[in-house]
Amino acid sequence: MTRPGLRVLVLLAVVLVACALLAPRFLEFGFGDGRLRGALVDVAHRGMPTLLLALGMTLVIGLGGIDLSVGSTMAIGGALAALVLAAGGAAWVAFALGLGGGLCVGLGNGLLVRAAGVPPLVATLITLTAGRGLAQALTGGQIVTFERPEYAALASGAFLGLPVTLWQGALATVALGALLRATRLGLYLEACGDNPRAARLCGLPVARMHGFAYALTGVLAAWAGQLAAADIRAADVHSTGLYLELDAILAVVLGGTALTGGRIHLLGSVLGVLILQALTTALLMRGAGTEALLVGKAVAVLVFALLTRRPA
Amino acid sequence: MKTAARAPWLLPALAFLLVWGAAGFVHEGVHSLPFLHNLVRDGAVLGVCALGATLVILGGGIDLAVGAMVGCAATLAAVLVEDAGWHPLAAAPVVVAAGAGFGALQAAAVAATRLPSFLVTLAGMFFLRGAALLVSRESVAIAHPFHQAAGTAVAWVAAAVALVSVVAAAHLPLLRDLYALGGHREAALLAGVRAFRAELCAFAASGACAALGGVLLTWKSAAGNPRAGLGLELEAIAAVVLGGTLLTGGRGGPLGTVFGVLVLTLVQVLLTFQSGLGPGWTRVVLGGLLLACVIPTLKRL
């Protein structure tokens, strides 16, 4: 276990203890609707869309980039799927088309960053603005509702006693982790993030690495958007994923992936998401409003940053 | 490209004249003083915020707390006037000073944590959004008679801020420090530029400007909404980039930002004239516009 990994584990433990103190029923478990219930399960369940975003964000940040557009990509993915469903299309077609939309946004980001040389912050700022606009234009600014239990099961179903969202998050994490560490991909990505010039001189396909990371982030974001849409059985193009890019970035930073690029800690990001979501759930259980939640998150992140700052 | 390097405000100014000139042939009354006054009034909040953001961006940083600051300042100003019974003109400087203080805190946090400014101000954005909702959960309507008259003053205040920024940019030594830091940080530090002082001032100015934006918003709408200014930080950055300021810092200036804001506001106004287009397409066009302005400023790979 690397040092940042250990740090985020300790932090998670501290946060969980704090949550248990804040909300006495935090550690209770129950069983109902064919699955395990309880605050901790809820933490994982609610955190899954953010987790999918954070997984992609880890790769992009590991490459020294940033993707601000994931929230808008979520809205596009959800909107596309909902439109297909509302028109009577099959659930799998809706899902695939939603992911395809995310892939297009991601590839667009990759092209802007690599082919046009736009700084990632600006490139994804553009797709953030235009992306949400596109989602709104797709649905005419309306909230598209659908009554399709087979699609809604994507977010509310259960499998082997656990919410199906958990399995999806685990699947995405394990698949991506295997892709990174069982193949050369992880090493290449880190090399490109650490020193792009050196990586290119070594013959690494730097441009393709960027394309891959942004495209994958787009697909994962569209997936997260579909979880959100399936959860409320509607595509809300105005608020789906709003500000969620910030949660994802914070989770990645908490997890120990350096914003300067060159290091990828996938599991750290998973733990980072759980930390943020545990705080959120505990504060909500305590009856705190969203306002206290926002202030709490901001203070927690700054305190963490002060504690773990690198020496000058 | 040579002119673009010497006077980065020239391109956005030309773009504004072009769009404004062309729009006059399609829509009646665009080439009139009342239209221009309304344009400045529409763009006032964004403009004031963008001018503050320009300083931070010139120095190589970024301030993402701008939109949340607008919402928080507007709510605070409304509560001071409505619940505490202050005169709006007394509440304004207090709110602006609070904004400057919070901006300075952010600069201190950047220096203390050695995190990139976008991350620190991201936390600042969460904090201010939460703080605004803690001040008041709902939008606060202002019944004070001053606000009935203040609507017309908004454009003049924004114009005054623009004038002061442009003049200050040409004469203040602080601005030279920011240009140096944004251009090449290591070199600036070795040349003895006091980085912390310059960044403290830039972030404080950005906070004060955003708070002033919030105050102007209450003058315009006679209400303080804690959810106001959503996404305004991105629009402000877009206006700064449209105005020819490099996002990496070191080049550009307030004059370009003024034209960037005018172009952005004009395009938004013109798009609302086309009633068939929803707010969705406005955003798409905005993105395209931003892209069109960024591409020519890029260094070749």
Coordinates of C-alpha atoms in Angstrom, one line a residue:
Chain A
M1 CA 0.0 0.0 0.0
T2 CA 1.5 3.3 -1.1
R3 CA 1.6 6.3 1.3
P4 CA -1.4 8.2 -0.2
G5 CA -3.4 5.0 -0.2
L6 CA -2.7 4.6 3.5
R7 CA -3.6 8.2 4.1
V8 CA -7.0 8.0 2.4
L9 CA -7.8 4.8 4.3
V10 CA -7.1 6.5 7.6
L11 CA -9.1 9.5 6.5
L12 CA -12.1 7.2 5.5
A13 CA -11.9 5.5 9.0
V14 CA -11.9 8.9 10.7
V15 CA -14.8 10.1 8.6
L16 CA -16.8 7.0 9.3
V17 CA -16.2 7.3 13.0
A18 CA -17.2 10.9 12.9
C19 CA -20.3 10.0 10.9
A20 CA -21.2 7.3 13.4
L21 CA -20.9 10.0 16.2
L22 CA -22.9 12.5 14.2
A23 CA -25.7 10.2 13.2
P24 CA -26.2 7.3 15.8
R25 CA -28.1 5.2 13.3
F26 CA -25.3 5.4 10.8
L27 CA -23.9 1.9 11.4
E28 CA -27.3 0.1 11.5
F29 CA -28.2 -2.5 8.9
G30 CA -31.4 -4.1 7.8
F31 CA -32.9 -6.2 5.1
G32 CA -35.8 -5.3 2.8
D33 CA -36.9 -5.2 -0.8
G34 CA -34.6 -8.1 -1.5
R35 CA -31.5 -6.2 -0.5
L36 CA -29.4 -5.1 2.4
R37 CA -30.5 -1.7 3.8
G38 CA -28.8 0.8 6.0
A39 CA -26.9 4.1 5.9
L40 CA -23.6 2.5 4.8
V41 CA -25.3 0.7 1.9
D42 CA -27.0 4.0 1.0
V43 CA -23.6 5.7 1.0
A44 CA -22.3 3.3 -1.6
H45 CA -25.6 3.3 -3.6
R46 CA -25.8 7.2 -3.7
G47 CA -22.1 7.5 -4.4
M48 CA -22.1 5.3 -7.5
P49 CA -22.7 8.1 -10.2
T50 CA -20.0 10.2 -8.6
L51 CA -17.8 7.1 -8.5
L52 CA -18.2 6.5 -12.3
L53 CA -17.2 10.2 -12.9
A54 CA -14.3 9.9 -10.5
L55 CA -12.9 6.8 -12.2
G56 CA -12.7 8.6 -15.5
M57 CA -11.5 11.8 -13.9
T58 CA -8.6 9.8 -12.2
L59 CA -7.3 8.9 -15.7
V60 CA -7.6 12.4 -17.1
I61 CA -6.0 14.0 -14.0
G62 CA -3.3 11.4 -14.1
L63 CA -2.5 12.6 -17.6
G64 CA -2.2 16.1 -16.2
G65 CA -5.5 17.2 -17.6
I66 CA -8.9 17.9 -16.1
D67 CA -12.5 17.3 -17.3
L68 CA -15.0 19.8 -16.2
S69 CA -17.7 18.6 -18.7
V70 CA -18.7 15.4 -17.0
G71 CA -21.8 16.9 -15.4
S72 CA -23.0 18.1 -18.8
T73 CA -22.2 14.7 -20.3
M74 CA -24.3 13.1 -17.7
A75 CA -27.2 15.3 -18.8
I76 CA -26.6 14.4 -22.4
G77 CA -26.5 10.6 -21.7
G78 CA -29.6 10.7 -19.6
A79 CA -31.5 12.9 -22.2
L80 CA -30.6 10.6 -25.1
A81 CA -31.7 7.5 -23.2
A82 CA -34.9 9.1 -22.0
L83 CA -35.8 10.2 -25.5
V84 CA -35.3 6.7 -26.9
L85 CA -37.4 5.2 -24.0
A86 CA -40.1 7.8 -24.4
A87 CA -40.3 7.0 -28.1
G88 CA -40.8 3.3 -27.2
G89 CA -37.3 2.1 -28.0
A90 CA -35.8 -0.9 -26.3
A91 CA -34.0 -0.4 -22.9
W92 CA -30.7 -1.7 -24.2
V93 CA -30.9 0.6 -27.3
A94 CA -31.5 3.6 -24.9
F95 CA -28.5 2.5 -22.8
A96 CA -26.2 2.0 -25.7
L97 CA -27.2 5.3 -27.4
G98 CA -26.7 7.2 -24.1
L99 CA -23.2 5.7 -23.8
G100 CA -22.6 6.6 -27.4
G101 CA -23.5 10.2 -26.7
G102 CA -21.0 10.3 -23.9
L103 CA -18.4 8.7 -26.2
C104 CA -18.9 11.5 -28.7
V105 CA -18.5 14.2 -26.1
G106 CA -15.4 12.5 -24.7
L107 CA -13.8 12.2 -28.2
G108 CA -14.6 15.8 -28.8
N109 CA -12.8 16.7 -25.6
G110 CA -9.8 14.6 -26.6
L111 CA -9.7 16.2 -30.1
L112 CA -9.8 19.7 -28.6
V113 CA -7.1 19.0 -26.2
R114 CA -4.8 17.0 -28.3
A115 CA -5.4 17.9 -32.0
A116 CA -6.2 21.6 -31.4
G117 CA -4.0 22.0 -28.4
V118 CA -6.6 23.8 -26.3
P119 CA -5.7 23.7 -22.5
P120 CA -7.9 21.0 -20.9
L121 CA -9.5 23.5 -18.5
V122 CA -10.7 25.7 -21.4
A123 CA -11.6 22.8 -23.7
T124 CA -13.8 21.1 -21.2
L125 CA -15.2 24.4 -20.1
I126 CA -16.4 24.8 -23.6
T127 CA -18.0 21.3 -23.6
L128 CA -19.4 22.0 -20.2
T129 CA -21.3 25.0 -21.5
A130 CA -22.2 23.7 -24.9
G131 CA -22.9 20.2 -23.6
R132 CA -25.6 21.2 -21.2
G133 CA -27.0 23.5 -23.9
L134 CA -27.1 20.5 -26.3
A135 CA -28.9 18.4 -23.7
Q136 CA -31.5 21.2 -23.2
A137 CA -31.8 21.6 -27.0
L138 CA -32.3 17.8 -27.4
T139 CA -35.3 17.7 -25.0
G140 CA -36.5 21.2 -25.9
G141 CA -35.8 22.2 -22.3
Q142 CA -38.4 19.8 -21.0
I143 CA -38.0 17.1 -18.4
V144 CA -38.6 13.8 -20.3
T145 CA -40.3 11.2 -18.2
F146 CA -40.7 7.5 -18.9
E147 CA -42.4 4.5 -17.3
R148 CA -40.1 1.7 -18.1
P149 CA -39.5 -0.6 -15.1
E150 CA -36.8 -2.6 -17.0
Y151 CA -34.7 0.5 -17.5
A152 CA -35.4 1.9 -14.0
A153 CA -34.0 -1.3 -12.6
L154 CA -30.6 0.0 -13.6
A155 CA -30.7 2.2 -10.5
S156 CA -33.2 0.6 -8.2
G157 CA -32.8 -3.1 -8.8
A158 CA -31.0 -5.6 -6.5
F159 CA -28.7 -8.5 -7.2
L160 CA -27.5 -11.0 -4.6
G161 CA -28.8 -8.9 -1.8
L162 CA -27.0 -5.7 -2.8
P163 CA -28.2 -2.7 -4.9
V164 CA -27.5 -3.3 -8.5
T165 CA -25.7 0.1 -8.7
L166 CA -23.0 -1.3 -6.3
W167 CA -22.3 -4.1 -8.7
Q168 CA -22.0 -1.7 -11.6
G169 CA -19.6 0.5 -9.7
A170 CA -17.6 -2.5 -8.7
L171 CA -17.6 -3.8 -12.3
A172 CA -16.4 -0.5 -13.6
T173 CA -13.7 -0.2 -11.0
V174 CA -12.4 -3.8 -11.4
A175 CA -12.5 -3.7 -15.2
L176 CA -10.7 -0.3 -15.3
G177 CA -8.2 -1.4 -12.6
A178 CA -7.4 -4.6 -14.6
L179 CA -7.0 -2.6 -17.8
L180 CA -4.6 -0.2 -16.1
R181 CA -2.5 -2.6 -14.1
A182 CA -2.7 -5.9 -16.1
T183 CA -1.7 -4.2 -19.3
R184 CA 0.8 -1.5 -20.1
L185 CA -1.9 1.1 -20.2
G186 CA -1.5 2.4 -16.6
L187 CA 2.2 2.8 -17.0
Y188 CA 1.8 4.6 -20.3
L189 CA -0.8 6.9 -19.0
E190 CA 1.3 7.8 -16.0
A191 CA 4.4 8.3 -18.2
C192 CA 2.4 10.7 -20.4
G193 CA 1.1 12.6 -17.4
D194 CA 4.5 12.8 -15.7
N195 CA 6.4 14.2 -18.7
P196 CA 4.6 14.3 -22.0
R197 CA 7.7 15.3 -23.9
A198 CA 9.8 12.5 -22.6
A199 CA 6.9 10.1 -23.2
R200 CA 6.7 11.1 -26.8
L201 CA 10.5 10.8 -27.3
C202 CA 10.2 7.3 -25.9
G203 CA 7.7 6.5 -28.6
L204 CA 4.6 6.4 -26.5
P205 CA 1.3 7.3 -28.4
V206 CA 0.7 10.4 -26.3
A207 CA -2.2 11.7 -28.4
R208 CA -4.0 8.3 -28.4
M209 CA -3.6 8.1 -24.6
H210 CA -5.4 11.5 -24.2
G211 CA -8.1 10.4 -26.7
F212 CA -8.6 7.2 -24.7
A213 CA -8.8 8.9 -21.3
Y214 CA -11.2 11.6 -22.4
A215 CA -13.4 9.2 -24.4
L216 CA -13.6 6.7 -21.5
T217 CA -14.5 9.6 -19.1
G218 CA -17.3 10.6 -21.5
V219 CA -18.7 7.0 -21.6
L220 CA -18.5 6.7 -17.8
A221 CA -20.1 10.1 -17.3
A222 CA -23.0 9.1 -19.7
W223 CA -23.3 5.9 -17.7
A224 CA -23.6 7.9 -14.5
G225 CA -26.2 10.1 -16.1
Q226 CA -28.3 7.1 -17.0
L227 CA -28.1 5.9 -13.4
A228 CA -29.4 9.3 -12.4
A229 CA -32.1 9.2 -15.0
A230 CA -33.2 5.7 -14.2
D231 CA -33.3 6.7 -10.5
I232 CA -35.9 9.4 -11.0
R233 CA -37.5 7.8 -14.1
A234 CA -36.9 11.0 -16.0
A235 CA -34.1 13.0 -17.7
D236 CA -33.8 16.4 -15.9
V237 CA -31.5 18.2 -18.3
H238 CA -31.2 21.3 -16.0
S239 CA -30.0 19.8 -12.8
T240 CA -28.6 16.3 -13.6
G241 CA -24.9 16.3 -12.8
L242 CA -24.8 20.0 -11.9
Y243 CA -21.7 20.6 -9.8
L244 CA -21.0 16.9 -9.8
E245 CA -17.8 17.5 -11.7
L246 CA -16.5 19.3 -8.6
D247 CA -17.4 16.3 -6.3
A248 CA -15.5 14.0 -8.7
I249 CA -12.4 16.2 -8.8
L250 CA -12.5 16.5 -5.0
A251 CA -12.8 12.7 -4.6
V252 CA -9.8 12.2 -6.9
V253 CA -7.7 14.7 -5.0
L254 CA -8.7 13.2 -1.7
G255 CA -7.7 9.8 -3.1
G256 CA -4.1 10.9 -3.6
T257 CA -3.9 11.4 -7.4
A258 CA -1.7 14.5 -7.9
L259 CA -3.3 17.3 -9.9
T260 CA 0.0 17.8 -11.7
G261 CA -0.4 14.4 -13.3
G262 CA 1.8 11.3 -13.4
R263 CA 0.2 9.3 -10.7
I264 CA -3.0 7.3 -10.9
H265 CA -4.6 5.9 -7.7
L266 CA -7.9 4.3 -8.8
L267 CA -8.7 2.8 -5.4
G268 CA -7.9 6.1 -3.7
S269 CA -10.5 7.8 -5.9
V270 CA -13.1 5.1 -4.9
L271 CA -12.3 5.8 -1.2
G272 CA -12.5 9.5 -1.9
V273 CA -16.0 9.1 -3.3
L274 CA -17.0 7.1 -0.2
I275 CA -15.6 9.8 2.1
L276 CA -17.5 12.6 0.4
Q277 CA -20.7 10.5 0.3
A278 CA -20.4 9.3 3.9
L279 CA -20.1 13.0 5.0
T280 CA -23.1 13.9 2.9
T281 CA -25.3 11.0 4.2
A282 CA -24.4 11.5 7.8
L283 CA -25.2 15.3 7.6
L284 CA -28.5 14.6 5.9
M285 CA -29.4 12.0 8.5
R286 CA -28.7 14.5 11.2
G287 CA -31.2 16.8 9.5
A288 CA -28.7 19.3 8.1
G289 CA -29.8 21.1 5.0
T290 CA -27.9 21.2 1.8
E291 CA -26.4 24.5 2.9
A292 CA -24.5 23.0 5.8
L293 CA -23.5 20.2 3.5
L294 CA -21.8 22.5 1.1
V295 CA -20.0 24.4 3.9
G296 CA -19.0 21.2 5.6
K297 CA -17.5 19.8 2.3
A298 CA -15.6 23.0 1.6
V299 CA -14.0 23.1 5.1
A300 CA -13.2 19.4 5.1
V301 CA -11.4 19.6 1.8
L302 CA -9.3 22.6 2.9
V303 CA -8.4 21.1 6.3
F304 CA -7.4 17.9 4.4
A305 CA -5.3 20.0 2.0
L306 CA -3.6 21.8 4.8
L307 CA -2.8 18.5 6.6
T308 CA -1.3 16.8 3.6
R309 CA 0.4 19.7 1.9
R310 CA 3.7 18.9 0.3
P311 CA 6.8 20.5 1.8
A312 CA 8.0 23.6 0.1
Chain B
M1 CA -0.8 37.8 -35.3
K2 CA 1.6 40.6 -34.5
T3 CA -1.3 43.1 -33.7
A4 CA -3.0 40.4 -31.7
A5 CA 0.1 40.1 -29.5
R6 CA 0.5 43.8 -29.0
A7 CA -3.2 44.8 -28.5
P8 CA -5.1 41.6 -27.6
W9 CA -8.3 43.7 -27.2
L10 CA -8.4 44.6 -30.9
L11 CA -9.9 41.3 -32.1
P12 CA -12.8 41.3 -29.6
A13 CA -13.4 45.0 -30.3
L14 CA -13.7 44.2 -34.0
A15 CA -15.9 41.2 -33.3
F16 CA -18.2 43.4 -31.3
L17 CA -18.4 46.1 -33.9
L18 CA -19.0 43.5 -36.6
V19 CA -21.8 41.7 -34.7
W20 CA -23.4 44.9 -33.5
G21 CA -23.2 46.4 -37.0
A22 CA -24.7 43.4 -38.7
A23 CA -27.4 43.0 -36.1
G24 CA -28.6 46.6 -36.8
F25 CA -29.7 45.5 -40.3
V26 CA -31.7 42.6 -39.0
H27 CA -33.3 44.1 -36.0
E28 CA -34.6 47.7 -35.7
G29 CA -33.3 49.9 -32.9
V30 CA -30.0 48.1 -32.3
H31 CA -28.1 51.1 -33.5
S32 CA -29.4 53.4 -30.8
L33 CA -28.2 54.8 -27.5
P34 CA -31.0 53.2 -25.5
F35 CA -30.1 49.8 -26.8
L36 CA -26.5 50.3 -25.9
H37 CA -27.5 51.5 -22.4
N38 CA -29.6 48.4 -22.0
L39 CA -26.8 46.2 -23.3
V40 CA -24.4 47.6 -20.6
R41 CA -27.1 47.1 -18.0
D42 CA -27.7 43.5 -19.1
G43 CA -24.0 42.8 -19.0
A44 CA -23.3 44.8 -15.9
V45 CA -23.2 41.9 -13.4
L46 CA -21.2 39.6 -15.7
G47 CA -18.9 42.5 -16.7
V48 CA -18.0 43.5 -13.1
C49 CA -17.3 39.9 -12.2
A50 CA -15.3 39.3 -15.4
L51 CA -13.1 42.4 -14.7
G52 CA -12.2 41.0 -11.3
A53 CA -11.6 37.6 -12.8
T54 CA -9.3 39.2 -15.4
L55 CA -6.8 40.1 -12.7
V56 CA -6.7 36.6 -11.3
I57 CA -6.3 35.0 -14.7
L58 CA -3.6 37.5 -15.7
G59 CA -1.6 36.3 -12.7
G60 CA -1.9 32.7 -13.9
G61 CA -4.7 31.7 -11.4
I62 CA -8.4 31.2 -11.7
D63 CA -11.3 32.1 -9.4
L64 CA -14.2 29.7 -9.6
A65 CA -16.0 31.2 -6.6
V66 CA -17.3 34.1 -8.6
G67 CA -20.8 32.9 -9.3
A68 CA -21.4 31.7 -5.7
M69 CA -20.0 35.1 -4.4
V70 CA -22.6 36.9 -6.5
G71 CA -25.4 34.8 -4.9
C72 CA -24.0 35.2 -1.4
A73 CA -23.4 38.9 -1.7
A74 CA -26.8 39.5 -3.2
T75 CA -28.5 37.6 -0.3
L76 CA -26.4 39.4 2.3
A77 CA -27.1 42.8 0.8
A78 CA -30.9 42.0 0.7
V79 CA -30.9 40.7 4.2
L80 CA -29.0 43.8 5.5
V81 CA -31.5 46.1 3.8
E82 CA -34.7 44.2 4.5
D83 CA -34.2 42.6 7.9
A84 CA -31.5 44.9 9.5
G85 CA -33.0 48.1 8.0
W86 CA -29.8 49.4 6.5
H87 CA -29.8 51.9 3.6
P88 CA -28.8 50.1 0.4
L89 CA -25.9 52.5 -0.1
A90 CA -24.6 51.6 3.4
A91 CA -25.0 47.9 2.8
A92 CA -23.1 48.0 -0.5
P93 CA -19.6 48.9 0.8
V94 CA -19.9 46.4 3.7
V95 CA -20.8 43.6 1.3
V96 CA -18.0 44.6 -1.1
A97 CA -15.5 44.7 1.7
A98 CA -16.6 41.2 2.9
G99 CA -16.1 40.0 -0.6
A100 CA -12.6 41.4 -0.7
G101 CA -11.9 39.8 2.6
F102 CA -13.1 36.4 1.4
G103 CA -11.0 36.8 -1.8
A104 CA -7.9 37.5 0.3
L105 CA -8.6 34.5 2.5
Q106 CA -8.7 32.4 -0.7
A107 CA -5.3 33.7 -1.8
A108 CA -4.0 33.0 1.7
A109 CA -5.4 29.4 1.4
V110 CA -3.7 29.0 -2.0
A111 CA -0.4 30.1 -0.5
A112 CA -0.8 27.9 2.6
T113 CA -2.0 24.7 1.0
R114 CA 0.1 25.0 -2.2
L115 CA -2.9 23.7 -4.1
P116 CA -3.8 25.0 -7.5
S117 CA -6.1 28.0 -7.2
F118 CA -8.9 26.3 -9.1
L119 CA -9.2 23.7 -6.4
V120 CA -9.1 26.2 -3.5
T121 CA -11.7 28.4 -5.2
L122 CA -13.8 25.3 -5.9
A123 CA -14.0 24.7 -2.2
G124 CA -14.6 28.5 -1.8
M125 CA -17.5 28.1 -4.3
F126 CA -19.1 25.3 -2.2
F127 CA -18.5 27.4 1.0
L128 CA -20.1 30.5 -0.4
R129 CA -23.1 28.7 -1.9
G130 CA -23.7 27.1 1.5
A131 CA -23.2 30.3 3.3
A132 CA -25.7 32.1 1.0
L133 CA -28.3 29.5 1.8
L134 CA -27.5 29.7 5.5
V135 CA -28.1 33.5 5.4
S136 CA -31.5 32.9 3.7
R137 CA -33.0 29.8 2.3
E138 CA -35.4 31.7 0.0
S139 CA -35.1 34.7 -2.3
V140 CA -35.4 37.9 -0.3
A141 CA -37.5 40.6 -1.9
I142 CA -36.4 44.2 -1.3
A143 CA -39.1 46.8 -0.9
H144 CA -36.7 49.8 -0.1
P145 CA -37.6 52.8 -2.4
F146 CA -33.9 53.2 -3.4
H147 CA -34.2 50.0 -5.4
Q148 CA -37.0 51.4 -7.6
A149 CA -34.6 54.1 -8.7
A150 CA -31.3 52.2 -8.7
G151 CA -32.1 50.2 -11.8
T152 CA -30.7 52.9 -14.2
A153 CA -27.6 53.4 -12.1
V154 CA -26.4 49.8 -12.7
A155 CA -25.1 50.5 -16.1
W156 CA -23.2 53.6 -14.9
V157 CA -21.6 51.8 -12.0
A158 CA -20.5 49.0 -14.3
A159 CA -19.1 51.5 -16.8
A160 CA -17.2 53.3 -14.0
V161 CA -15.7 50.0 -12.8
A162 CA -14.6 49.2 -16.4
L163 CA -13.0 52.7 -16.7
V164 CA -11.1 52.4 -13.4
S165 CA -9.8 48.9 -14.3
V166 CA -8.6 50.0 -17.7
V167 CA -6.8 53.0 -16.4
A168 CA -5.4 51.1 -13.4
A169 CA -4.2 48.3 -15.7
A170 CA -2.0 50.8 -17.5
H171 CA -0.5 52.5 -14.5
L172 CA -0.5 50.3 -11.4
P173 CA 2.8 48.5 -10.7
L174 CA 0.7 45.7 -9.2
L175 CA -0.6 44.8 -12.6
R176 CA 3.0 44.6 -14.0
D177 CA 3.7 42.1 -11.2
L178 CA 0.7 40.0 -12.2
Y179 CA 1.7 40.1 -15.9
A180 CA 5.2 38.9 -14.9
L181 CA 3.8 36.1 -12.7
G182 CA 1.4 34.9 -15.4
G183 CA 4.0 35.1 -18.1
H184 CA 6.7 33.1 -16.4
R185 CA 6.3 32.4 -12.7
E186 CA 9.8 31.2 -12.0
A187 CA 11.4 34.1 -13.8
A188 CA 9.2 36.6 -12.0
L189 CA 10.1 35.1 -8.6
L190 CA 13.8 35.2 -9.4
A191 CA 13.4 38.8 -10.6
G192 CA 12.1 39.7 -7.1
V193 CA 8.3 40.0 -7.8
R194 CA 6.4 39.7 -4.6
A195 CA 4.1 37.0 -5.7
F196 CA 2.0 36.6 -2.5
R197 CA 1.3 40.4 -2.3
A198 CA 0.2 40.5 -6.0
E199 CA -1.9 37.4 -5.8
L200 CA -3.5 38.6 -2.5
C201 CA -4.5 41.8 -4.2
A202 CA -5.8 40.0 -7.4
F203 CA -8.0 37.6 -5.4
A204 CA -9.2 40.3 -3.1
A205 CA -10.1 42.4 -6.1
S206 CA -11.9 39.5 -7.7
G207 CA -13.9 38.9 -4.5
A208 CA -14.8 42.5 -4.2
C209 CA -15.8 42.7 -7.9
A210 CA -18.0 39.6 -7.6
A211 CA -19.6 41.0 -4.4
L212 CA -20.2 44.3 -6.2
G213 CA -21.8 42.2 -9.0
G214 CA -24.1 40.7 -6.4
V215 CA -25.0 44.1 -5.1
L216 CA -25.7 45.3 -8.6
L217 CA -27.9 42.3 -9.1
T218 CA -30.1 43.3 -6.1
W219 CA -30.3 46.8 -7.6
K220 CA -31.5 45.4 -10.9
S221 CA -33.9 42.8 -9.6
A222 CA -34.9 44.2 -6.2
A223 CA -34.3 40.8 -4.7
G224 CA -31.4 38.8 -3.2
N225 CA -31.5 35.2 -4.4
P226 CA -29.0 32.8 -2.7
R227 CA -29.2 30.7 -5.9
A228 CA -28.3 33.6 -8.2
G229 CA -25.1 33.6 -10.2
L230 CA -25.2 29.9 -11.0
G231 CA -22.5 29.2 -13.6
L232 CA -21.6 32.8 -13.7
E233 CA -17.9 32.0 -13.0
L234 CA -17.8 30.1 -16.2
E235 CA -19.4 32.9 -18.2
A236 CA -16.9 35.3 -16.6
I237 CA -14.0 33.1 -17.7
A238 CA -15.6 32.9 -21.1
A239 CA -15.8 36.7 -21.3
V240 CA -12.2 37.1 -20.2
V241 CA -11.0 34.5 -22.8
L242 CA -13.2 36.1 -25.5
G243 CA -11.5 39.4 -24.6
G244 CA -8.1 38.0 -25.7
T245 CA -6.6 37.3 -22.3
L246 CA -4.6 34.1 -22.2
L247 CA -6.1 31.6 -19.7
T248 CA -2.6 30.7 -18.7
G249 CA -2.0 34.3 -17.8
G250 CA 0.6 36.9 -18.8
R251 CA -1.2 38.5 -21.7
G252 CA -4.4 40.4 -22.1
G253 CA -6.1 43.0 -19.9
P254 CA -9.3 44.6 -18.7
L255 CA -10.0 46.5 -22.0
G256 CA -10.3 43.2 -23.9
T257 CA -12.5 41.8 -21.2
V258 CA -14.9 44.8 -21.6
F259 CA -15.3 43.9 -25.3
G260 CA -15.5 40.2 -24.4
V261 CA -18.4 40.9 -22.1
L262 CA -20.1 43.2 -24.7
V263 CA -19.8 40.5 -27.4
L264 CA -21.1 37.8 -25.0
T265 CA -24.1 39.9 -23.8
L266 CA -24.9 41.0 -27.3
V267 CA -25.0 37.5 -28.6
Q268 CA -27.2 36.4 -25.8
V269 CA -29.6 39.3 -26.4
L270 CA -29.7 38.6 -30.1
L271 CA -30.4 34.9 -29.5
T272 CA -33.3 35.8 -27.3
F273 CA -34.6 37.9 -30.2
Q274 CA -34.8 34.6 -32.2
S275 CA -37.7 33.3 -30.2
G276 CA -37.5 29.9 -31.8
L277 CA -34.2 29.2 -30.1
G278 CA -34.3 28.1 -26.5
P279 CA -31.7 28.7 -23.8
G280 CA -30.1 25.4 -24.9
W281 CA -29.0 26.7 -28.2
T282 CA -27.7 29.9 -26.6
R283 CA -25.3 27.8 -24.6
V284 CA -24.2 25.8 -27.7
V285 CA -23.5 29.1 -29.6
L286 CA -21.7 30.4 -26.5
G287 CA -19.5 27.3 -26.5
G288 CA -18.8 27.7 -30.2
L289 CA -17.9 31.3 -29.8
L290 CA -15.5 30.5 -27.0
L291 CA -13.9 27.9 -29.1
A292 CA -13.6 30.2 -32.1
C293 CA -11.9 32.8 -29.9
V294 CA -9.5 30.4 -28.2
I295 CA -8.2 28.6 -31.3
P296 CA -6.3 31.5 -32.8
T297 CA -4.6 32.3 -29.5
L298 CA -3.0 28.9 -29.1
K299 CA 0.7 28.3 -29.4
R300 CA 1.4 25.8 -32.1
L301 CA 2.2 22.4 -30.6

